[in-house]
Amino acid sequence: MNLPFRVPASEPSAKGCVDQPVIRERGQREVFCGLTGIVWLHRKIQNAFFLVVGSRTCAHLIQSAAGVMIFAEPRFATAIIDERDLAGLADIDDELDRVVNRLLDRRPDIEMLFLVGSCPSEVIKLDLKRAAQRLSKIHLPRVRVLNYSGSGIETTFTQGEDACLAALVADALPETKPTSLVVVGALSDVVEDQFNRIFAQMGLENVGFLPARHAGSMPAIGPETRYLLAQPFLNDTARALDELGAQHIPAPFPLGANGTTAWLKAAADHFGVSDERFALATEAGHKRAEKALAAHRETLTGKSIFFFPDSQLELPLARFLHEELGMQLVEVGTPYLHRQHLRHELERLPAGTILSEGQDVDRQLDRCRESKPDLVVCGLGLANPLEAEGFSTKWSIELVFTPIQGYDQAGDLAGLFARPLNRQARLGGL
Ligand code: SF4
């Protein structure tokens, strides 16, 4: 049967940028550390608490990045470890135990506690894994204690989520009947609800989300489990799932009308959903998304865009902006390029797109200035100087904080890129 709307091919084939050489940069980096992930993870997993074991710098980062989002009972804090604590490692362990015991006494709602490592040398000397195991033994079954690193030495900001989810998969999933389909990557609740409805309309049952909204309702994983990645920065998590026997369903990421349809179609094909049923479940959403995108086409089509490496969302975003909105890709940088997870995105990028992996800020700034793109996607640290030079910029971190996946977010996603260009046009017209 012919579907009443376009479904991009989901079978891998050698095209697009799949075999394209990549510029590899290994210079100075300007990105947030993995602690930043706490900003969205603490909102997602209720009954979980993130205790950063770090310095005052870490406390400042996490409070200024997340401060605006604190409501009545915050779900994160910093245990500050500094030089004075260095009298002996045993003292630090005792101090950590004291902080955790006090916290758990005060907060009976906490069911999962993450000890999040950072980069001060005092913290690096701590064995947080052992501490988590020790504390888990004391507080189980009421609270499970896990650990991961959000250190700026080891992680860029979206890697914090990867490290957190990998820790969850390794140590904290239930051993009940494995979930058939798991969507992996933190999604806002509204997006999760939308996908859940579509999967139900497709007739797929036993669908789970990792992370789940509640610490106590994480999906069980086993060899029967198939998983879809909702985020492109989850390499360690995927490896941990593979080790449990789960299998990845390759797909593009669910950004835009086409991206979302292709992502859903990959699951539908895997589970043998008929074309008719798939069309019934997705057609209305696809059309709504296309209509919402059309409103931004006039602003975006033909405009050039340069991506600095920051969030690892760059390739799926570039595909969306080129394929669905006609933007011209000047350079697409990403901190890490996982060719397997991004294969479907690489296939859809126009051949000849300049791809770069890793960061060397000065060289990338030179290329950016030379190419004079209409819009630059970059981290906060680069945005202000580039704006001062007359470039329009979009903060990549905003794309991580905002719900952008799925049909009903496609228009908002396009709007995030159209807004700085519209603003520039208005300023130019003054
Ligand atoms: Fe800074 Fe490291 Fe703390 Fe991140 S983890 S805020 S990079 S000291």
Short mmCIF file of C-alpha atoms and ligand atoms in Angstrom, two decimals:
data_model
loop_
_atom_site.label_atom_id
_atom_site.label_comp_id
_atom_site.label_asym_id
_atom_site.label_seq_id
_atom_site.Cartn_x
_atom_site.Cartn_y
_atom_site.Cartn_z
CA MET A 1 0.00 0.00 0.00
CA ASN A 2 1.12 3.57 -0.60
CA LEU A 3 1.24 5.57 2.59
CA PRO A 4 -0.65 8.84 2.26
CA PHE A 5 2.46 10.78 3.27
CA ARG A 6 6.17 10.51 2.80
CA VAL A 7 8.19 8.14 4.96
CA PRO A 8 11.93 8.65 4.47
CA ALA A 9 13.75 5.43 3.58
CA SER A 10 14.88 3.67 6.73
CA GLU A 11 17.11 1.04 5.12
CA PRO A 12 20.80 1.93 5.40
CA SER A 13 22.51 2.55 2.10
CA ALA A 14 25.84 4.09 1.14
CA LYS A 15 24.86 7.68 0.48
CA GLY A 16 24.79 11.14 1.96
CA CYS A 17 27.73 11.66 4.31
CA VAL A 18 28.14 8.03 5.39
CA ASP A 19 31.63 7.67 3.88
CA GLN A 20 32.55 11.29 4.13
CA PRO A 21 35.93 12.16 5.72
CA VAL A 22 35.62 14.03 9.02
CA ILE A 23 37.83 16.85 10.30
CA ARG A 24 39.16 15.68 13.65
CA GLU A 25 39.91 18.43 16.14
CA ARG A 26 41.73 17.81 19.41
CA GLY A 27 42.33 21.31 20.72
CA GLN A 28 40.88 23.55 23.40
CA ARG A 29 37.27 22.77 24.37
CA GLU A 30 34.65 25.21 25.56
CA VAL A 31 31.69 23.21 26.80
CA PHE A 32 29.86 22.66 30.06
CA CYS A 33 30.72 19.61 32.13
CA GLY A 34 28.45 16.61 32.71
CA LEU A 35 27.04 18.06 35.94
CA THR A 36 24.75 20.14 33.73
CA GLY A 37 22.70 17.04 32.95
CA ILE A 38 21.33 17.19 36.50
CA VAL A 39 19.33 20.23 35.43
CA TRP A 40 17.02 18.12 33.28
CA LEU A 41 17.48 14.73 34.96
CA HIS A 42 16.31 15.96 38.37
CA ARG A 43 13.08 17.17 36.79
CA LYS A 44 12.53 13.88 35.01
CA ILE A 45 13.14 11.23 37.67
CA GLN A 46 10.88 11.93 40.60
CA ASN A 47 11.96 10.31 43.88
CA ALA A 48 15.60 10.58 42.79
CA PHE A 49 18.16 12.93 44.30
CA PHE A 50 21.47 14.06 42.83
CA LEU A 51 24.20 14.75 45.35
CA VAL A 52 27.17 16.36 43.64
CA VAL A 53 30.39 15.54 45.46
CA GLY A 54 32.37 18.55 44.43
CA SER A 55 33.79 21.99 45.05
CA ARG A 56 32.21 25.41 45.44
CA THR A 57 32.64 25.87 41.68
CA CYS A 58 30.42 22.84 41.08
CA ALA A 59 27.83 24.22 43.51
CA HIS A 60 27.82 27.55 41.69
CA LEU A 61 27.49 25.90 38.30
CA ILE A 62 24.64 23.70 39.29
CA GLN A 63 22.81 26.40 41.18
CA SER A 64 23.16 29.08 38.53
CA ALA A 65 22.29 26.68 35.72
CA ALA A 66 19.39 25.14 37.59
CA GLY A 67 18.50 27.80 40.12
CA VAL A 68 15.56 29.13 38.21
CA MET A 69 14.03 25.70 38.17
CA ILE A 70 14.13 24.99 41.91
CA PHE A 71 10.70 24.63 43.36
CA ALA A 72 9.57 23.74 46.89
CA GLU A 73 11.80 20.69 47.44
CA PRO A 74 14.96 20.66 45.33
CA ARG A 75 16.18 17.31 44.10
CA PHE A 76 19.88 18.09 43.99
CA ALA A 77 22.57 19.51 46.25
CA THR A 78 26.33 19.70 46.54
CA ALA A 79 28.44 18.06 49.24
CA ILE A 80 31.41 20.39 49.19
CA ILE A 81 34.75 18.64 49.61
CA ASP A 82 37.77 20.90 49.86
CA GLU A 83 41.35 20.95 51.14
CA ARG A 84 40.39 20.93 54.80
CA ASP A 85 38.74 17.55 54.28
CA LEU A 86 42.01 16.03 53.14
CA ALA A 87 43.21 14.99 56.56
CA GLY A 88 42.52 11.41 55.54
CA LEU A 89 40.40 9.56 53.01
CA ALA A 90 38.66 7.71 55.83
CA ASP A 91 37.48 11.10 57.11
CA ILE A 92 36.05 11.93 53.71
CA ASP A 93 34.16 8.66 53.62
CA ASP A 94 32.79 9.38 57.09
CA GLU A 95 31.84 12.90 56.07
CA LEU A 96 30.06 11.61 52.96
CA ASP A 97 28.19 9.00 55.02
CA ARG A 98 27.14 11.73 57.45
CA VAL A 99 25.84 13.97 54.65
CA VAL A 100 23.94 11.11 53.02
CA ASN A 101 22.44 9.87 56.30
CA ARG A 102 21.29 13.37 57.20
CA LEU A 103 19.77 13.85 53.75
CA LEU A 104 17.93 10.54 53.76
CA ASP A 105 16.63 11.09 57.30
CA ARG A 106 15.25 14.46 56.28
CA ARG A 107 13.82 13.31 52.96
CA PRO A 108 11.82 10.08 53.20
CA ASP A 109 10.60 10.64 49.61
CA ILE A 110 14.03 9.84 48.12
CA GLU A 111 14.18 6.34 46.61
CA MET A 112 17.24 6.69 44.43
CA LEU A 113 20.35 8.68 45.26
CA PHE A 114 23.05 9.50 42.71
CA LEU A 115 26.48 10.45 44.03
CA VAL A 116 27.84 12.56 41.18
CA GLY A 117 31.63 12.86 40.93
CA SER A 118 33.39 16.00 39.75
CA CYS A 119 36.94 17.05 38.87
CA PRO A 120 38.62 18.65 41.91
CA SER A 121 41.62 16.53 42.88
CA GLU A 122 40.13 15.96 46.36
CA VAL A 123 37.11 14.29 44.77
CA ILE A 124 39.06 12.27 42.23
CA LYS A 125 40.81 10.55 45.16
CA LEU A 126 37.45 9.35 46.49
CA ASP A 127 36.19 5.95 45.38
CA LEU A 128 32.58 6.91 44.77
CA LYS A 129 31.65 3.51 43.41
CA ARG A 130 32.67 1.88 46.65
CA ALA A 131 30.93 4.62 48.62
CA ALA A 132 27.72 4.04 46.64
CA GLN A 133 27.91 0.28 47.28
CA ARG A 134 28.56 0.83 50.98
CA LEU A 135 25.69 3.30 51.34
CA SER A 136 23.34 1.14 49.27
CA LYS A 137 23.95 -1.76 51.65
CA ILE A 138 23.05 0.47 54.57
CA HIS A 139 19.92 2.02 53.05
CA LEU A 140 18.46 -0.75 50.89
CA PRO A 141 15.65 -1.52 50.25
CA ARG A 142 14.37 2.00 50.91
CA VAL A 143 16.99 3.79 48.84
CA ARG A 144 19.34 2.62 46.11
CA VAL A 145 22.58 4.59 45.92
CA LEU A 146 24.36 4.86 42.56
CA ASN A 147 27.28 6.88 41.30
CA TYR A 148 28.54 8.40 38.08
CA SER A 149 30.97 11.08 37.01
CA GLY A 150 29.95 14.51 35.77
CA SER A 151 33.54 15.73 35.87
CA GLY A 152 34.55 18.28 33.27
CA ILE A 153 37.75 16.30 32.68
CA GLU A 154 35.80 13.25 31.54
CA THR A 155 32.46 14.54 30.29
CA THR A 156 30.84 17.23 28.19
CA PHE A 157 27.39 18.30 29.25
CA THR A 158 25.19 15.72 27.57
CA GLN A 159 27.58 12.94 28.56
CA GLY A 160 26.39 13.45 32.14
CA GLU A 161 23.05 11.95 31.14
CA ASP A 162 24.82 9.09 29.39
CA ALA A 163 26.89 8.34 32.51
CA CYS A 164 23.80 8.55 34.73
CA LEU A 165 21.72 6.20 32.56
CA ALA A 166 24.62 3.76 32.13
CA ALA A 167 24.87 3.57 35.95
CA LEU A 168 21.13 2.95 36.15
CA VAL A 169 21.29 0.16 33.58
CA ALA A 170 24.25 -1.49 35.27
CA ASP A 171 22.89 -1.45 38.82
CA ALA A 172 19.30 -0.40 39.29
CA LEU A 173 16.87 -1.98 36.86
CA PRO A 174 14.22 -4.38 38.11
CA GLU A 175 14.60 -8.08 37.43
CA THR A 176 11.02 -8.60 36.34
CA LYS A 177 9.70 -9.60 32.90
CA PRO A 178 11.74 -7.64 30.32
CA THR A 179 10.07 -4.74 28.54
CA SER A 180 9.55 -5.31 24.79
CA LEU A 181 10.36 -1.81 23.58
CA VAL A 182 12.31 0.77 25.56
CA VAL A 183 12.78 4.39 24.50
CA VAL A 184 16.17 5.47 25.83
CA GLY A 185 17.01 9.07 26.73
CA ALA A 186 15.34 11.63 28.99
CA LEU A 187 12.28 13.09 27.31
CA SER A 188 9.95 15.65 28.81
CA ASP A 189 6.78 14.11 30.21
CA VAL A 190 4.64 15.74 27.53
CA VAL A 191 6.72 14.14 24.75
CA GLU A 192 6.72 10.77 26.52
CA ASP A 193 2.92 10.90 26.73
CA GLN A 194 2.63 11.67 23.02
CA PHE A 195 4.90 8.78 22.03
CA ASN A 196 3.11 6.46 24.42
CA ARG A 197 -0.21 7.25 22.74
CA ILE A 198 1.23 6.63 19.27
CA PHE A 199 2.82 3.32 20.28
CA ALA A 200 -0.52 2.25 21.78
CA GLN A 201 -2.32 3.19 18.55
CA MET A 202 0.24 1.11 16.66
CA GLY A 203 -0.74 -1.79 18.91
CA LEU A 204 2.62 -1.97 20.70
CA GLU A 205 2.29 -3.01 24.30
CA ASN A 206 4.84 -3.30 27.06
CA VAL A 207 6.66 -0.08 26.08
CA GLY A 208 8.96 1.53 28.65
CA PHE A 209 11.00 4.72 28.95
CA LEU A 210 14.50 5.00 30.36
CA PRO A 211 14.72 6.98 32.55
CA ALA A 212 11.19 6.51 33.83
CA ARG A 213 9.44 9.28 35.75
CA HIS A 214 9.62 7.37 39.00
CA ALA A 215 12.72 5.78 40.45
CA GLY A 216 10.65 2.69 41.20
CA SER A 217 9.26 2.17 37.69
CA MET A 218 12.35 1.77 35.54
CA PRO A 219 11.90 -0.78 32.73
CA ALA A 220 13.31 -4.30 33.06
CA ILE A 221 15.80 -5.20 30.31
CA GLY A 222 16.63 -8.59 28.85
CA PRO A 223 17.44 -10.35 25.55
CA GLU A 224 13.81 -9.86 24.41
CA THR A 225 14.13 -6.08 24.76
CA ARG A 226 14.51 -3.85 21.71
CA TYR A 227 15.41 -0.22 22.22
CA LEU A 228 15.09 3.03 20.32
CA LEU A 229 17.47 5.86 21.14
CA ALA A 230 15.70 9.17 21.66
CA GLN A 231 18.99 11.04 22.12
CA PRO A 232 22.20 10.73 20.11
CA PHE A 233 24.61 11.00 23.04
CA LEU A 234 24.00 7.71 24.83
CA ASN A 235 26.94 5.55 23.78
CA ASP A 236 27.79 4.12 27.20
CA THR A 237 24.13 3.51 28.00
CA ALA A 238 23.66 1.66 24.71
CA ARG A 239 26.71 -0.47 25.47
CA ALA A 240 25.33 -1.31 28.92
CA LEU A 241 21.97 -2.29 27.36
CA ASP A 242 23.74 -4.42 24.74
CA GLU A 243 25.57 -6.21 27.54
CA LEU A 244 22.19 -7.23 28.98
CA GLY A 245 21.25 -8.68 25.59
CA ALA A 246 18.94 -5.86 24.45
CA GLN A 247 19.07 -4.92 20.77
CA HIS A 248 19.13 -1.45 19.26
CA ILE A 249 16.61 -0.59 16.53
CA PRO A 250 18.59 1.69 14.19
CA ALA A 251 16.69 4.83 13.21
CA PRO A 252 17.11 8.54 12.68
CA PHE A 253 16.26 10.66 15.75
CA PRO A 254 12.69 11.89 16.29
CA LEU A 255 13.21 15.51 15.30
CA GLY A 256 10.80 17.12 12.83
CA ALA A 257 7.95 15.51 10.89
CA ASN A 258 10.13 13.19 8.79
CA GLY A 259 12.53 12.34 11.60
CA THR A 260 9.69 11.42 13.96
CA THR A 261 7.90 9.34 11.33
CA ALA A 262 11.08 7.48 10.37
CA TRP A 263 11.89 6.82 14.06
CA LEU A 264 8.42 5.44 14.72
CA LYS A 265 8.48 3.48 11.46
CA ALA A 266 11.69 1.72 12.48
CA ALA A 267 9.89 0.37 15.57
CA ALA A 268 6.73 -0.41 13.58
CA ASP A 269 8.70 -2.42 11.00
CA HIS A 270 10.58 -4.27 13.70
CA PHE A 271 7.38 -5.35 15.45
CA GLY A 272 5.47 -6.10 12.22
CA VAL A 273 2.91 -3.27 12.45
CA SER A 274 0.95 -3.06 9.18
CA ASP A 275 1.30 0.03 6.97
CA GLU A 276 -2.41 0.76 7.44
CA ARG A 277 -2.18 0.72 11.21
CA PHE A 278 1.02 2.76 11.13
CA ALA A 279 -0.59 5.37 8.91
CA LEU A 280 -3.61 5.58 11.18
CA ALA A 281 -1.40 6.11 14.21
CA THR A 282 0.92 8.70 12.69
CA GLU A 283 -0.75 10.49 9.78
CA ALA A 284 -2.50 13.23 11.78
CA GLY A 285 0.62 14.02 13.81
CA HIS A 286 2.80 14.09 10.70
CA LYS A 287 0.44 16.53 9.00
CA ARG A 288 0.27 18.77 12.07
CA ALA A 289 4.06 18.86 12.19
CA GLU A 290 4.34 19.70 8.48
CA LYS A 291 1.88 22.53 8.86
CA ALA A 292 3.76 23.93 11.85
CA LEU A 293 7.05 23.72 9.94
CA ALA A 294 5.63 25.52 6.92
CA ALA A 295 5.19 28.66 9.03
CA HIS A 296 8.99 28.90 9.46
CA ARG A 297 10.07 27.99 5.97
CA GLU A 298 10.13 31.52 4.64
CA THR A 299 12.59 32.56 7.35
CA LEU A 300 14.83 29.49 7.22
CA THR A 301 14.96 28.17 3.64
CA GLY A 302 18.22 29.01 1.92
CA LYS A 303 19.85 30.39 5.09
CA SER A 304 23.26 29.02 6.01
CA ILE A 305 24.08 27.51 9.40
CA PHE A 306 27.32 26.57 11.18
CA PHE A 307 27.33 24.16 14.14
CA PHE A 308 30.07 24.28 16.76
CA PRO A 309 30.48 20.96 18.59
CA ASP A 310 28.58 21.06 21.86
CA SER A 311 25.60 18.84 22.62
CA GLN A 312 26.01 15.87 20.22
CA LEU A 313 22.56 16.79 18.87
CA GLU A 314 24.21 18.60 15.98
CA LEU A 315 23.89 15.94 13.26
CA PRO A 316 20.19 15.18 13.79
CA LEU A 317 19.46 18.92 14.00
CA ALA A 318 21.41 19.57 10.80
CA ARG A 319 19.52 16.81 9.00
CA PHE A 320 16.20 18.24 10.19
CA LEU A 321 17.06 21.81 9.18
CA HIS A 322 18.35 20.78 5.77
CA GLU A 323 15.84 18.08 4.84
CA GLU A 324 12.69 19.64 6.24
CA LEU A 325 13.44 23.37 6.08
CA GLY A 326 15.95 23.78 3.26
CA MET A 327 18.78 25.32 5.29
CA GLN A 328 22.32 25.22 3.88
CA LEU A 329 24.80 23.39 6.09
CA VAL A 330 28.18 25.10 6.22
CA GLU A 331 29.87 22.93 8.85
CA VAL A 332 28.42 20.45 11.31
CA GLY A 333 30.64 19.93 14.34
CA THR A 334 29.97 17.38 17.06
CA PRO A 335 32.00 16.47 20.16
CA TYR A 336 31.81 12.74 19.27
CA LEU A 337 30.61 11.02 16.16
CA HIS A 338 29.16 7.58 16.81
CA ARG A 339 28.88 6.38 13.23
CA GLN A 340 26.59 3.48 14.01
CA HIS A 341 24.06 5.42 16.05
CA LEU A 342 24.17 8.29 13.58
CA ARG A 343 24.20 6.26 10.40
CA HIS A 344 20.66 7.17 9.40
CA GLU A 345 21.40 10.84 9.99
CA LEU A 346 24.63 10.67 7.97
CA GLU A 347 22.71 9.08 5.09
CA ARG A 348 20.31 11.99 4.98
CA LEU A 349 22.88 14.79 5.12
CA PRO A 350 23.75 16.18 1.71
CA ALA A 351 26.99 14.74 0.30
CA GLY A 352 29.87 17.14 0.75
CA THR A 353 28.71 18.64 4.06
CA ILE A 354 31.77 19.55 6.15
CA LEU A 355 31.72 17.39 9.28
CA SER A 356 34.02 17.89 12.24
CA GLU A 357 34.49 15.87 15.41
CA GLY A 358 36.01 17.25 18.60
CA GLN A 359 36.90 20.84 19.32
CA ASP A 360 39.62 23.31 18.52
CA VAL A 361 37.90 26.58 19.22
CA ASP A 362 40.31 28.92 17.42
CA ARG A 363 40.41 26.91 14.21
CA GLN A 364 36.64 26.50 14.20
CA LEU A 365 36.15 30.21 14.85
CA ASP A 366 38.42 30.96 11.87
CA ARG A 367 36.35 28.68 9.62
CA CYS A 368 33.12 30.16 10.94
CA ARG A 369 34.22 33.76 10.38
CA GLU A 370 35.45 32.94 6.90
CA SER A 371 32.20 31.29 5.84
CA LYS A 372 29.97 34.06 7.29
CA PRO A 373 26.96 31.85 8.05
CA ASP A 374 23.52 33.39 8.63
CA LEU A 375 23.21 31.47 11.92
CA VAL A 376 25.72 29.92 14.32
CA VAL A 377 24.78 27.22 16.85
CA CYS A 378 27.25 27.24 19.73
CA GLY A 379 27.79 27.20 23.49
CA LEU A 380 27.13 30.17 25.74
CA GLY A 381 30.80 31.11 25.92
CA LEU A 382 31.07 31.65 22.17
CA ALA A 383 27.67 33.21 21.57
CA ASN A 384 28.33 36.64 23.07
CA PRO A 385 31.60 37.34 21.25
CA LEU A 386 30.08 36.12 17.97
CA GLU A 387 26.99 38.29 18.48
CA ALA A 388 29.31 41.25 19.08
CA GLU A 389 30.88 40.51 15.68
CA GLY A 390 27.44 40.65 14.06
CA PHE A 391 26.60 36.92 13.85
CA SER A 392 23.17 35.58 14.78
CA THR A 393 23.55 32.76 17.28
CA LYS A 394 21.52 30.02 18.91
CA TRP A 395 22.62 28.54 22.25
CA SER A 396 22.92 24.82 21.84
CA ILE A 397 22.08 24.22 25.51
CA GLU A 398 18.59 25.59 24.89
CA LEU A 399 18.01 22.72 22.47
CA VAL A 400 18.70 20.25 25.27
CA PHE A 401 16.47 21.95 27.85
CA THR A 402 13.50 22.41 25.52
CA PRO A 403 11.13 19.60 24.49
CA ILE A 404 11.98 19.25 20.79
CA GLN A 405 11.21 15.61 19.92
CA GLY A 406 8.04 14.42 18.25
CA TYR A 407 5.37 15.81 15.96
CA ASP A 408 3.90 18.43 18.26
CA GLN A 409 7.27 19.98 19.04
CA ALA A 410 8.48 20.22 15.41
CA GLY A 411 7.14 23.75 14.93
CA ASP A 412 8.68 24.95 18.20
CA LEU A 413 11.99 23.40 17.20
CA ALA A 414 12.00 25.28 13.88
CA GLY A 415 10.97 28.40 15.79
CA LEU A 416 14.09 28.18 17.96
CA PHE A 417 16.20 28.66 14.81
CA ALA A 418 13.89 31.18 13.14
CA ARG A 419 13.76 33.51 16.16
CA PRO A 420 17.35 34.82 16.04
CA LEU A 421 17.08 35.33 12.28
CA ASN A 422 13.80 37.23 12.64
CA ARG A 423 15.36 39.32 15.39
CA GLN A 424 18.34 40.10 13.18
CA ALA A 425 16.02 41.06 10.32
CA ARG A 426 14.08 43.40 12.61
CA LEU A 427 17.28 45.02 13.88
CA GLY A 428 18.53 45.37 10.31
CA GLY A 429 15.31 47.09 9.35
CA LEU A 430 15.52 49.72 12.11
FE1 SF4 B 1 33.86 22.77 37.21
FE2 SF4 B 1 34.67 20.22 37.24
FE3 SF4 B 1 32.83 21.04 39.00
FE4 SF4 B 1 32.21 20.84 36.40
S1 SF4 B 1 32.80 19.17 37.75
S2 SF4 B 1 31.73 22.56 37.75
S3 SF4 B 1 34.14 21.44 35.41
S4 SF4 B 1 34.96 21.75 38.89
#
